[in-house]
């Protein structure tokens, strides 16, 4: 390594399989103008020619604290250790709290480790930054420095595939930017990251990396501390993008208004899309007369497709045209083809339309399909109110069919005879309740009514005739249970006297 990179500092760290009499550097191994290296010694127990990990050496921790206090905080300090700080499985390195207490005081420190057997650790190959959490034997701890689960080592003890960490130092004026790339001998990168060590008082910039999780590649961006970024939208075939998250488990959503206060990696969340596989129409042919219409229904497969939107067109819109809902309207005699196309996948289906000229013009009342319609002199269906032979009728505003029963128009209620559709006036019995319709215009009456010398009261909410005791404007009245007539200057069936105005005192 020294021969390969003569201008770089090469430092070896004792491992747990190294012989006990081997000599390795400890303490401050290098202190240049651009960066420093501190080798953290670990206490070992010697067994069967192997060293087994125990704890971070307390004297080494004390030495590290003294050295860090004398090194400018604008200079990166690389702290090297064979064993990690965080715990995994049954592997715990002692004095983890003590080393964290020291490192958390110096944001310019970068901790490296690379124990051979820990390649199966799920955190191996990750980079943790200021504000991230790592687990140690005593519990979770937040770190205030950079922690790399990296080291130059074999791929476990099985595949003999060597990996190495490349760190590139760049002077960015306000500090030093360190880019990390962990690669194998073929140059394949397994993980990347960066950290910036700033000079005192300089503007703090952070780097945001994007892990698109199988989507299109997204370039890293740099942003000042507390700033926000415009988030890109990656693409991935067969998936819909559901946003960026600051953790790989997709618990913490990250938006364009989220401030950036550390170097970080954002993770793209995806939802697999159920694509359209086809479309058919409920009818493949239509026969219409001029002026008629019929609705076609597009049935998209599968039923659970995410995007069922379709587009309708007519091959001959002057003969038969179609709207966005699939309604086909005939305008002139001739042929036409209605085509529906799915937005997803461009699948198509067709219905062939034959339009014939209309027969003799219909005028007046006609029964069609069990409903009555009225055609004007031009042969068009009337809608709304119609007065015919002195009698008022109401024709549905959409279909033109004659309405019967209750009809609401212009905010008023009317009752159309259920036998012939004629507008009723006067008293009407509907569903066991009496109502009164004004003789002049047929509108349903509510409130007080004087009819043939007797007073009645019609429910304010629904117009039904009221009976029995009723409290109206804070006064009690009694209405006959059968006829609804108000009692006046008389005793009620239950023995109460009401005055000439019908009021019980």
Short mmCIF file of C-alpha atoms in Angstrom, two decimals:
data_model
loop_
_atom_site.label_atom_id
_atom_site.label_comp_id
_atom_site.label_asym_id
_atom_site.label_seq_id
_atom_site.Cartn_x
_atom_site.Cartn_y
_atom_site.Cartn_z
CA UNK A 1 0.00 0.00 0.00
CA UNK A 2 2.82 2.41 0.90
CA UNK A 3 4.50 1.66 -2.39
CA UNK A 4 1.28 2.10 -4.29
CA UNK A 5 0.39 5.40 -2.63
CA UNK A 6 3.70 6.94 -1.52
CA UNK A 7 2.17 10.35 -0.79
CA UNK A 8 -0.55 8.94 1.48
CA UNK A 9 -0.26 7.96 5.13
CA UNK A 10 -0.61 4.19 5.63
CA UNK A 11 -1.65 3.03 9.10
CA UNK A 12 -2.34 -0.55 10.22
CA UNK A 13 -4.54 -1.36 13.21
CA UNK A 14 -4.16 -4.44 15.37
CA UNK A 15 -6.83 -7.10 14.82
CA UNK A 16 -7.99 -9.86 17.09
CA UNK A 17 -6.13 -12.52 15.02
CA UNK A 18 -2.79 -10.72 15.06
CA UNK A 19 -0.01 -12.30 17.17
CA UNK A 20 0.50 -10.79 20.59
CA UNK A 21 4.10 -9.82 19.94
CA UNK A 22 3.32 -7.93 16.71
CA UNK A 23 3.98 -4.19 16.84
CA UNK A 24 1.23 -1.84 15.66
CA UNK A 25 0.96 1.94 15.99
CA UNK A 26 -1.25 3.36 18.73
CA UNK A 27 -2.28 6.85 19.66
CA UNK A 28 -1.69 9.83 17.35
CA UNK A 29 -0.08 8.11 14.37
CA UNK A 30 -0.18 11.05 11.97
CA UNK A 31 -0.83 14.76 12.33
CA UNK A 32 -0.42 16.53 9.02
CA UNK A 33 -1.58 19.91 7.82
CA UNK A 34 -4.67 18.45 6.16
CA UNK A 35 -5.80 15.71 8.55
CA UNK A 36 -4.76 13.58 11.55
CA UNK A 37 -4.92 9.84 12.33
CA UNK A 38 -5.45 8.41 15.81
CA UNK A 39 -5.22 4.64 16.36
CA UNK A 40 -7.49 3.56 19.20
CA UNK A 41 -5.98 0.68 21.17
CA UNK A 42 -8.28 -2.05 22.42
CA UNK A 43 -7.71 -4.27 25.47
CA UNK A 44 -7.41 -7.89 24.40
CA UNK A 45 -7.42 -11.26 26.10
CA UNK A 46 -4.86 -13.68 24.63
CA UNK A 47 -6.22 -17.19 23.91
CA UNK A 48 -4.86 -19.92 21.61
CA UNK A 49 -2.62 -17.52 19.67
CA UNK A 50 -5.59 -15.23 19.00
CA UNK A 51 -6.60 -11.95 20.60
CA UNK A 52 -10.26 -11.74 21.57
CA UNK A 53 -11.93 -8.33 21.84
CA UNK A 54 -12.73 -6.97 25.23
CA UNK A 55 -12.96 -3.21 25.70
CA UNK A 56 -11.69 0.10 24.42
CA UNK A 57 -8.59 0.86 26.44
CA UNK A 58 -9.36 3.57 29.01
CA UNK A 59 -5.85 4.99 28.79
CA UNK A 60 -6.21 5.18 25.02
CA UNK A 61 -9.55 7.00 25.44
CA UNK A 62 -7.91 9.49 27.78
CA UNK A 63 -5.08 10.00 25.30
CA UNK A 64 -7.60 10.53 22.49
CA UNK A 65 -9.40 13.18 24.55
CA UNK A 66 -6.14 15.05 25.17
CA UNK A 67 -5.07 14.88 21.53
CA UNK A 68 -8.46 16.04 20.20
CA UNK A 69 -8.45 19.04 22.52
CA UNK A 70 -5.17 20.22 20.99
CA UNK A 71 -6.09 19.65 17.32
CA UNK A 72 -8.00 22.47 15.52
CA UNK A 73 -11.64 21.56 15.04
CA UNK A 74 -11.36 22.54 11.41
CA UNK A 75 -9.00 19.60 10.79
CA UNK A 76 -10.50 16.12 10.16
CA UNK A 77 -9.33 13.51 12.66
CA UNK A 78 -9.61 9.87 11.52
CA UNK A 79 -10.05 7.58 14.54
CA UNK A 80 -9.16 3.98 13.60
CA UNK A 81 -10.28 0.88 15.49
CA UNK A 82 -10.51 -2.78 14.65
CA UNK A 83 -13.71 -3.16 16.69
CA UNK A 84 -16.87 -1.06 16.33
CA UNK A 85 -18.59 1.05 18.96
CA UNK A 86 -22.11 -0.23 18.27
CA UNK A 87 -23.31 -3.64 19.45
CA UNK A 88 -24.46 -6.44 17.17
CA UNK A 89 -25.76 -9.84 18.24
CA UNK A 90 -23.53 -11.08 21.09
CA UNK A 91 -20.68 -8.76 20.10
CA UNK A 92 -20.27 -5.89 22.57
CA UNK A 93 -17.18 -3.73 22.88
CA UNK A 94 -16.69 -2.49 26.40
CA UNK A 95 -16.31 1.19 27.41
CA UNK A 96 -18.51 2.21 24.46
CA UNK A 97 -20.14 4.96 26.55
CA UNK A 98 -16.75 6.39 27.48
CA UNK A 99 -15.51 6.59 23.89
CA UNK A 100 -18.81 8.18 22.79
CA UNK A 101 -18.57 10.81 25.53
CA UNK A 102 -15.24 11.92 24.07
CA UNK A 103 -16.07 11.69 20.34
CA UNK A 104 -19.36 13.55 20.73
CA UNK A 105 -17.42 16.65 21.76
CA UNK A 106 -15.61 16.79 18.40
CA UNK A 107 -17.68 17.02 15.25
CA UNK A 108 -14.46 16.86 13.20
CA UNK A 109 -13.84 13.21 14.13
CA UNK A 110 -14.52 10.32 11.75
CA UNK A 111 -14.56 6.82 13.29
CA UNK A 112 -13.51 3.84 11.12
CA UNK A 113 -13.80 0.15 12.00
CA UNK A 114 -13.79 -3.11 10.06
CA UNK A 115 -13.87 -6.30 12.09
CA UNK A 116 -13.61 -9.21 9.65
CA UNK A 117 -16.58 -11.28 10.84
CA UNK A 118 -19.00 -8.36 11.07
CA UNK A 119 -19.67 -8.12 7.33
CA UNK A 120 -22.99 -9.84 8.12
CA UNK A 121 -23.89 -7.00 10.47
CA UNK A 122 -26.84 -5.17 8.75
CA UNK A 123 -25.14 -1.85 9.56
CA UNK A 124 -21.92 -2.86 7.76
CA UNK A 125 -21.30 -0.52 4.85
CA UNK A 126 -23.48 2.30 6.24
CA UNK A 127 -22.43 5.82 7.11
CA UNK A 128 -23.88 7.50 10.19
CA UNK A 129 -23.77 11.25 10.61
CA UNK A 130 -24.26 13.86 13.30
CA UNK A 131 -27.74 13.37 14.75
CA UNK A 132 -28.00 9.67 13.89
CA UNK A 133 -28.50 6.98 16.55
CA UNK A 134 -26.39 3.87 17.17
CA UNK A 135 -27.07 1.12 19.70
CA UNK A 136 -24.51 0.21 22.34
CA UNK A 137 -24.77 -2.22 25.30
CA UNK A 138 -26.21 0.51 27.57
CA UNK A 139 -28.86 1.59 25.05
CA UNK A 140 -29.28 3.92 22.07
CA UNK A 141 -26.98 6.96 21.79
CA UNK A 142 -27.08 9.96 19.45
CA UNK A 143 -23.74 10.73 17.82
CA UNK A 144 -22.24 14.15 17.03
CA UNK A 145 -19.55 12.90 14.65
CA UNK A 146 -19.22 10.67 11.57
CA UNK A 147 -19.30 6.89 12.10
CA UNK A 148 -18.35 4.57 9.23
CA UNK A 149 -19.02 0.86 9.22
CA UNK A 150 -16.10 0.46 6.82
CA UNK A 151 -12.61 -0.94 6.65
CA UNK A 152 -10.20 -2.54 4.21
CA UNK A 153 -11.02 -6.21 4.57
CA UNK A 154 -12.09 -9.44 2.88
CA UNK A 155 -15.75 -10.09 2.09
CA UNK A 156 -16.28 -11.98 5.32
CA UNK A 157 -14.15 -15.05 5.67
CA UNK A 158 -15.92 -16.93 2.84
CA UNK A 159 -15.58 -15.30 -0.57
CA UNK A 160 -12.06 -13.85 -0.32
CA UNK A 161 -13.28 -10.74 -2.15
CA UNK A 162 -11.30 -7.74 -0.94
CA UNK A 163 -12.91 -4.38 -0.38
CA UNK A 164 -11.43 -1.02 0.51
CA UNK A 165 -12.56 2.43 1.52
CA UNK A 166 -11.43 5.36 -0.63
CA UNK A 167 -11.57 8.81 1.01
CA UNK A 168 -11.07 11.85 -1.19
CA UNK A 169 -10.21 15.16 0.55
CA UNK A 170 -11.19 18.44 -1.17
CA UNK A 171 -10.61 22.01 -0.01
CA UNK A 172 -13.91 23.88 -0.47
CA UNK A 173 -12.80 27.22 0.94
CA UNK A 174 -14.92 27.17 4.08
CA UNK A 175 -13.72 23.72 5.06
CA UNK A 176 -12.69 20.27 3.88
CA UNK A 177 -15.10 17.96 2.01
CA UNK A 178 -14.43 14.25 2.44
CA UNK A 179 -16.09 11.90 -0.06
CA UNK A 180 -16.26 8.20 0.81
CA UNK A 181 -16.55 5.33 -1.69
CA UNK A 182 -16.38 1.69 -0.59
CA UNK A 183 -15.26 -0.47 -3.53
CA UNK A 184 -14.07 -3.96 -4.39
CA UNK A 185 -11.09 -4.81 -6.57
CA UNK A 186 -13.23 -4.60 -9.71
CA UNK A 187 -14.21 -1.02 -8.87
CA UNK A 188 -17.84 -1.77 -7.95
CA UNK A 189 -19.13 0.70 -5.36
CA UNK A 190 -21.20 -0.72 -2.51
CA UNK A 191 -21.91 2.52 -0.62
CA UNK A 192 -20.97 6.19 -0.67
CA UNK A 193 -21.23 9.24 1.52
CA UNK A 194 -19.54 12.47 2.49
CA UNK A 195 -18.89 14.77 5.39
CA UNK A 196 -17.62 18.34 5.55
CA UNK A 197 -15.35 19.63 8.31
CA UNK A 198 -15.78 23.41 8.49
CA UNK A 199 -13.53 26.19 9.66
CA UNK A 200 -14.72 28.11 12.71
CA UNK A 201 -17.36 30.70 11.77
CA UNK A 202 -17.75 29.44 8.20
CA UNK A 203 -21.13 28.82 6.59
CA UNK A 204 -22.08 25.16 7.12
CA UNK A 205 -22.98 23.24 3.98
CA UNK A 206 -24.36 19.72 3.93
CA UNK A 207 -24.56 17.15 1.21
CA UNK A 208 -27.76 15.26 0.43
CA UNK A 209 -27.43 11.94 -1.40
CA UNK A 210 -30.36 10.16 -3.04
CA UNK A 211 -30.94 6.40 -2.96
CA UNK A 212 -33.58 5.90 -5.66
CA UNK A 213 -34.09 2.22 -4.69
CA UNK A 214 -34.13 0.92 -8.24
CA UNK A 215 -35.39 4.14 -9.84
CA UNK A 216 -33.57 6.52 -12.14
CA UNK A 217 -30.31 7.94 -10.82
CA UNK A 218 -30.42 11.24 -8.91
CA UNK A 219 -27.37 13.45 -8.39
CA UNK A 220 -26.31 14.61 -4.93
CA UNK A 221 -26.92 18.25 -3.93
CA UNK A 222 -25.24 20.58 -1.45
CA UNK A 223 -27.26 22.96 0.75
CA UNK A 224 -26.50 25.41 3.54
CA UNK A 225 -27.38 24.38 7.08
CA UNK A 226 -31.10 24.84 7.72
CA UNK A 227 -31.83 25.25 4.02
CA UNK A 228 -34.30 23.29 1.91
CA UNK A 229 -34.03 21.59 -1.47
CA UNK A 230 -36.22 21.06 -4.50
CA UNK A 231 -36.84 17.35 -4.50
CA UNK A 232 -36.52 15.49 -7.82
CA UNK A 233 -39.01 12.88 -8.97
CA UNK A 234 -37.28 9.69 -10.15
CA UNK A 235 -38.86 7.18 -12.50
CA UNK A 236 -39.16 3.41 -12.23
CA UNK A 237 -40.95 1.16 -14.67
CA UNK A 238 -43.92 -0.60 -13.10
CA UNK A 239 -43.94 1.59 -9.97
CA UNK A 240 -45.39 4.88 -8.81
CA UNK A 241 -43.22 7.23 -6.76
CA UNK A 242 -44.53 7.90 -3.22
CA UNK A 243 -41.95 10.38 -1.96
CA UNK A 244 -38.58 10.70 -0.24
CA UNK A 245 -37.78 9.49 3.29
CA UNK A 246 -34.81 10.18 5.54
CA UNK A 247 -34.63 6.53 6.65
CA UNK A 248 -34.55 3.27 4.72
CA UNK A 249 -37.55 1.98 6.69
CA UNK A 250 -39.72 4.82 5.35
CA UNK A 251 -40.82 6.10 8.75
CA UNK A 252 -39.76 9.75 8.36
CA UNK A 253 -41.08 11.54 5.29
CA UNK A 254 -38.82 14.26 3.84
CA UNK A 255 -40.43 17.10 1.87
CA UNK A 256 -39.20 20.18 0.04
CA UNK A 257 -39.91 22.19 3.22
CA UNK A 258 -37.84 19.96 5.53
CA UNK A 259 -34.65 21.76 6.67
CA UNK A 260 -31.28 20.07 6.10
CA UNK A 261 -29.11 20.12 9.23
CA UNK A 262 -26.64 17.31 8.48
CA UNK A 263 -25.23 15.21 5.67
CA UNK A 264 -27.88 12.67 4.82
CA UNK A 265 -29.16 10.11 2.38
CA UNK A 266 -32.78 10.23 1.20
CA UNK A 267 -34.55 7.03 0.18
CA UNK A 268 -37.17 6.78 -2.56
CA UNK A 269 -40.37 4.93 -1.67
CA UNK A 270 -42.22 3.10 -4.44
CA UNK A 271 -45.57 1.41 -4.86
CA UNK A 272 -45.83 -1.35 -7.42
CA UNK A 273 -48.39 -0.40 -10.03
CA UNK A 274 -51.09 -2.79 -11.25
CA UNK A 275 -51.06 -2.10 -14.98
CA UNK A 276 -54.00 -2.32 -17.37
CA UNK A 277 -54.03 -5.48 -19.52
CA UNK A 278 -57.04 -4.79 -21.73
CA UNK A 279 -60.45 -3.15 -22.26
CA UNK A 280 -63.77 -4.25 -23.74
CA UNK A 281 -67.07 -2.45 -24.34
CA UNK A 282 -70.43 -3.61 -23.03
CA UNK A 283 -71.72 -3.47 -26.63
CA UNK A 284 -69.90 -3.92 -29.92
CA UNK A 285 -72.68 -2.48 -32.11
CA UNK A 286 -75.41 0.15 -31.78
CA UNK A 287 -78.46 1.04 -33.91
CA UNK A 288 -79.78 4.54 -33.33
CA UNK A 289 -82.17 6.96 -34.97
CA UNK A 290 -81.20 10.56 -35.46
CA UNK A 291 -81.60 12.39 -32.14
CA UNK A 292 -81.27 9.28 -29.99
CA UNK A 293 -78.39 8.49 -27.64
CA UNK A 294 -77.04 5.47 -25.77
CA UNK A 295 -74.30 4.99 -23.18
CA UNK A 296 -71.35 2.68 -23.76
CA UNK A 297 -69.44 1.25 -20.79
CA UNK A 298 -65.68 0.56 -20.93
CA UNK A 299 -64.70 -2.47 -18.83
CA UNK A 300 -60.98 -2.20 -17.97
CA UNK A 301 -58.96 -5.26 -16.91
CA UNK A 302 -57.88 -6.14 -14.33
CA UNK A 303 -60.49 -4.79 -11.96
CA UNK A 304 -57.75 -3.67 -9.57
CA UNK A 305 -55.78 -1.65 -12.13
CA UNK A 306 -54.39 1.59 -10.72
CA UNK A 307 -55.20 3.77 -13.73
CA UNK A 308 -58.54 3.00 -15.39
CA UNK A 309 -58.79 6.30 -17.27
CA UNK A 310 -59.89 6.00 -20.91
CA UNK A 311 -60.29 8.30 -23.92
CA UNK A 312 -63.27 8.18 -26.30
CA UNK A 313 -63.27 9.18 -30.00
CA UNK A 314 -65.62 8.79 -32.97
CA UNK A 315 -64.49 7.98 -36.48
CA UNK A 316 -67.38 10.05 -37.88
CA UNK A 317 -68.55 12.63 -35.32
CA UNK A 318 -70.96 14.29 -37.79
CA UNK A 319 -72.93 11.02 -37.81
CA UNK A 320 -72.48 9.85 -34.21
CA UNK A 321 -70.27 11.48 -31.62
CA UNK A 322 -69.24 10.36 -28.12
CA UNK A 323 -68.52 12.38 -24.98
CA UNK A 324 -65.94 11.75 -22.25
CA UNK A 325 -68.39 9.52 -20.35
CA UNK A 326 -69.11 7.17 -23.28
CA UNK A 327 -72.51 8.62 -24.27
CA UNK A 328 -73.08 8.18 -28.02
CA UNK A 329 -75.45 10.68 -29.70
CA UNK A 330 -76.78 10.21 -33.24
CA UNK A 331 -76.81 13.30 -35.50
CA UNK A 332 -77.23 12.07 -39.07
CA UNK A 333 -77.88 8.87 -41.00
CA UNK A 334 -74.78 6.79 -41.72
CA UNK A 335 -72.07 4.61 -40.09
CA UNK A 336 -69.55 5.49 -37.38
CA UNK A 337 -67.11 3.65 -35.14
CA UNK A 338 -66.69 4.55 -31.47
CA UNK A 339 -63.18 3.78 -30.17
CA UNK A 340 -62.14 3.69 -26.51
CA UNK A 341 -58.43 3.72 -25.56
CA UNK A 342 -56.92 3.17 -22.10
CA UNK A 343 -54.50 5.82 -20.85
CA UNK A 344 -52.36 3.04 -19.35
CA UNK A 345 -51.03 0.77 -22.08
CA UNK A 346 -53.07 2.17 -24.99
CA UNK A 347 -55.43 -0.82 -25.21
CA UNK A 348 -58.44 -0.27 -27.52
CA UNK A 349 -61.95 -1.57 -28.12
CA UNK A 350 -64.57 -0.59 -30.74
CA UNK A 351 -68.33 -0.36 -31.17
CA UNK A 352 -69.87 0.04 -34.64
CA UNK A 353 -72.80 2.46 -34.87
CA UNK A 354 -75.50 2.57 -37.53
CA UNK A 355 -77.67 5.71 -37.55
CA UNK A 356 -80.95 5.80 -39.47
CA UNK A 357 -83.17 8.77 -40.26
CA UNK A 358 -86.08 9.34 -37.91
CA UNK A 359 -89.64 8.37 -38.81
CA UNK A 360 -92.62 10.73 -38.80
CA UNK A 361 -92.27 13.58 -36.31
CA UNK A 362 -93.85 12.81 -32.95
CA UNK A 363 -96.18 15.48 -31.55
CA UNK A 364 -98.09 15.50 -28.26
CA UNK A 365 -98.26 12.74 -25.66
CA UNK A 366 -96.52 9.40 -26.31
CA UNK A 367 -96.02 6.39 -24.05
CA UNK A 368 -92.55 4.89 -24.37
CA UNK A 369 -91.25 2.10 -22.17
CA UNK A 370 -94.03 2.59 -19.64
CA UNK A 371 -93.35 6.35 -19.28
CA UNK A 372 -95.24 9.30 -20.80
CA UNK A 373 -93.46 11.98 -22.84
CA UNK A 374 -94.70 15.10 -24.59
CA UNK A 375 -93.29 16.18 -27.96
CA UNK A 376 -93.57 19.76 -29.20
CA UNK A 377 -94.41 20.71 -32.76
CA UNK A 378 -90.77 20.28 -33.81
CA UNK A 379 -90.79 16.71 -32.55
CA UNK A 380 -88.56 17.45 -29.57
CA UNK A 381 -89.29 16.25 -26.04
CA UNK A 382 -90.60 18.90 -23.69
CA UNK A 383 -89.01 19.20 -20.26
CA UNK A 384 -89.93 21.05 -17.07
CA UNK A 385 -93.41 22.55 -16.58
CA UNK A 386 -96.00 21.97 -19.30
CA UNK A 387 -99.58 23.32 -19.39
CA UNK A 388 -101.77 21.22 -21.63
CA UNK A 389 -105.53 21.71 -21.92
CA UNK A 390 -105.47 23.94 -18.83
CA UNK A 391 -103.68 21.33 -16.67
CA UNK A 392 -100.12 21.60 -15.43
CA UNK A 393 -97.65 18.69 -15.77
CA UNK A 394 -93.98 18.36 -14.88
CA UNK A 395 -91.59 16.61 -17.29
CA UNK A 396 -88.20 15.43 -16.00
CA UNK A 397 -85.50 17.98 -16.80
CA UNK A 398 -83.07 15.27 -17.96
CA UNK A 399 -85.18 12.59 -19.66
CA UNK A 400 -88.48 14.40 -20.38
CA UNK A 401 -90.48 11.62 -18.67
CA UNK A 402 -93.71 12.78 -16.98
CA UNK A 403 -93.26 12.95 -13.21
CA UNK A 404 -95.82 11.69 -10.68
CA UNK A 405 -95.97 12.12 -6.93
CA UNK A 406 -93.90 14.75 -5.18
CA UNK A 407 -91.79 17.09 -7.33
CA UNK A 408 -89.46 19.82 -6.16
CA UNK A 409 -89.00 22.75 -8.53
CA UNK A 410 -87.54 26.16 -7.83
CA UNK A 411 -87.21 25.34 -4.15
CA UNK A 412 -90.99 24.57 -3.84
CA UNK A 413 -92.80 21.24 -3.49
CA UNK A 414 -95.66 20.15 -5.75
CA UNK A 415 -97.75 16.98 -5.96
CA UNK A 416 -98.52 15.40 -9.33
CA UNK A 417 -101.46 12.99 -9.58
CA UNK A 418 -100.13 9.43 -9.49
CA UNK A 419 -102.70 8.33 -12.08
CA UNK A 420 -102.28 10.97 -14.78
CA UNK A 421 -99.49 13.35 -13.68
CA UNK A 422 -101.79 16.38 -13.35
CA UNK A 423 -100.75 18.93 -10.74
CA UNK A 424 -102.94 18.61 -7.59
CA UNK A 425 -104.34 21.49 -5.50
CA UNK A 426 -106.14 21.57 -2.17
CA UNK A 427 -105.95 18.68 0.29
CA UNK A 428 -103.89 15.61 -0.70
CA UNK A 429 -103.41 12.37 1.25
CA UNK A 430 -99.88 10.96 0.71
CA UNK A 431 -98.38 8.03 2.64
CA UNK A 432 -101.04 8.37 5.35
CA UNK A 433 -100.50 12.11 5.89
CA UNK A 434 -102.53 15.12 4.74
CA UNK A 435 -100.97 18.02 2.88
CA UNK A 436 -102.45 21.22 1.46
CA UNK A 437 -101.46 22.57 -1.96
CA UNK A 438 -102.23 26.22 -2.76
CA UNK A 439 -105.15 26.42 -5.23
CA UNK A 440 -103.50 29.26 -7.15
CA UNK A 441 -100.12 27.68 -7.97
CA UNK A 442 -100.04 24.18 -6.48
CA UNK A 443 -97.17 24.88 -4.05
CA UNK A 444 -97.22 22.94 -0.78
CA UNK A 445 -98.49 25.08 2.12
CA UNK A 446 -96.67 25.19 5.49
CA UNK A 447 -97.61 26.90 8.76
CA UNK A 448 -101.13 28.20 9.57
CA UNK A 449 -104.00 27.52 7.15
CA UNK A 450 -107.63 28.83 7.33
CA UNK A 451 -109.86 26.61 5.24
CA UNK A 452 -113.68 26.83 5.24
CA UNK A 453 -113.73 28.60 8.60
CA UNK A 454 -111.38 26.18 10.38
CA UNK A 455 -107.75 26.62 11.34
CA UNK A 456 -105.11 24.00 10.60
CA UNK A 457 -101.37 23.92 11.13
CA UNK A 458 -99.01 22.32 8.56
CA UNK A 459 -95.57 21.16 9.70
CA UNK A 460 -92.97 23.83 8.92
CA UNK A 461 -90.37 21.21 7.90
CA UNK A 462 -92.40 18.85 5.69
CA UNK A 463 -95.89 20.37 5.25
CA UNK A 464 -97.80 17.47 6.84
CA UNK A 465 -101.03 18.34 8.73
CA UNK A 466 -100.47 18.28 12.49
CA UNK A 467 -102.82 16.72 15.06
CA UNK A 468 -103.04 16.58 18.84
CA UNK A 469 -101.21 18.99 21.09
CA UNK A 470 -98.69 21.23 19.31
CA UNK A 471 -96.49 23.99 20.71
CA UNK A 472 -96.32 26.82 18.19
CA UNK A 473 -94.46 30.05 18.94
CA UNK A 474 -94.35 29.05 22.64
CA UNK A 475 -98.15 28.57 22.82
CA UNK A 476 -100.02 25.31 23.10
CA UNK A 477 -102.83 24.40 20.67
CA UNK A 478 -104.91 21.29 20.19
CA UNK A 479 -105.82 19.88 16.75
CA UNK A 480 -108.42 17.18 16.17
CA UNK A 481 -106.71 13.81 15.81
CA UNK A 482 -108.76 12.93 12.72
CA UNK A 483 -109.64 16.15 10.91
CA UNK A 484 -106.73 18.31 12.10
CA UNK A 485 -109.12 21.19 12.93
CA UNK A 486 -107.97 23.47 15.72
CA UNK A 487 -110.05 23.47 18.91
CA UNK A 488 -111.27 26.96 19.95
CA UNK A 489 -113.36 28.08 22.96
CA UNK A 490 -113.77 24.43 23.87
CA UNK A 491 -112.49 21.65 26.09
CA UNK A 492 -110.03 19.17 24.59
CA UNK A 493 -110.65 15.41 24.84
CA UNK A 494 -108.21 15.28 27.75
CA UNK A 495 -110.12 18.01 29.67
CA UNK A 496 -108.17 21.23 29.03
CA UNK A 497 -109.88 24.46 28.02
CA UNK A 498 -108.56 26.45 25.04
CA UNK A 499 -109.71 30.04 24.42
CA UNK A 500 -111.36 31.51 21.32
CA UNK A 501 -107.90 31.74 19.71
CA UNK A 502 -107.24 28.07 20.45
CA UNK A 503 -104.60 28.83 23.06
CA UNK A 504 -104.41 26.83 26.27
CA UNK A 505 -103.54 28.99 29.26
#
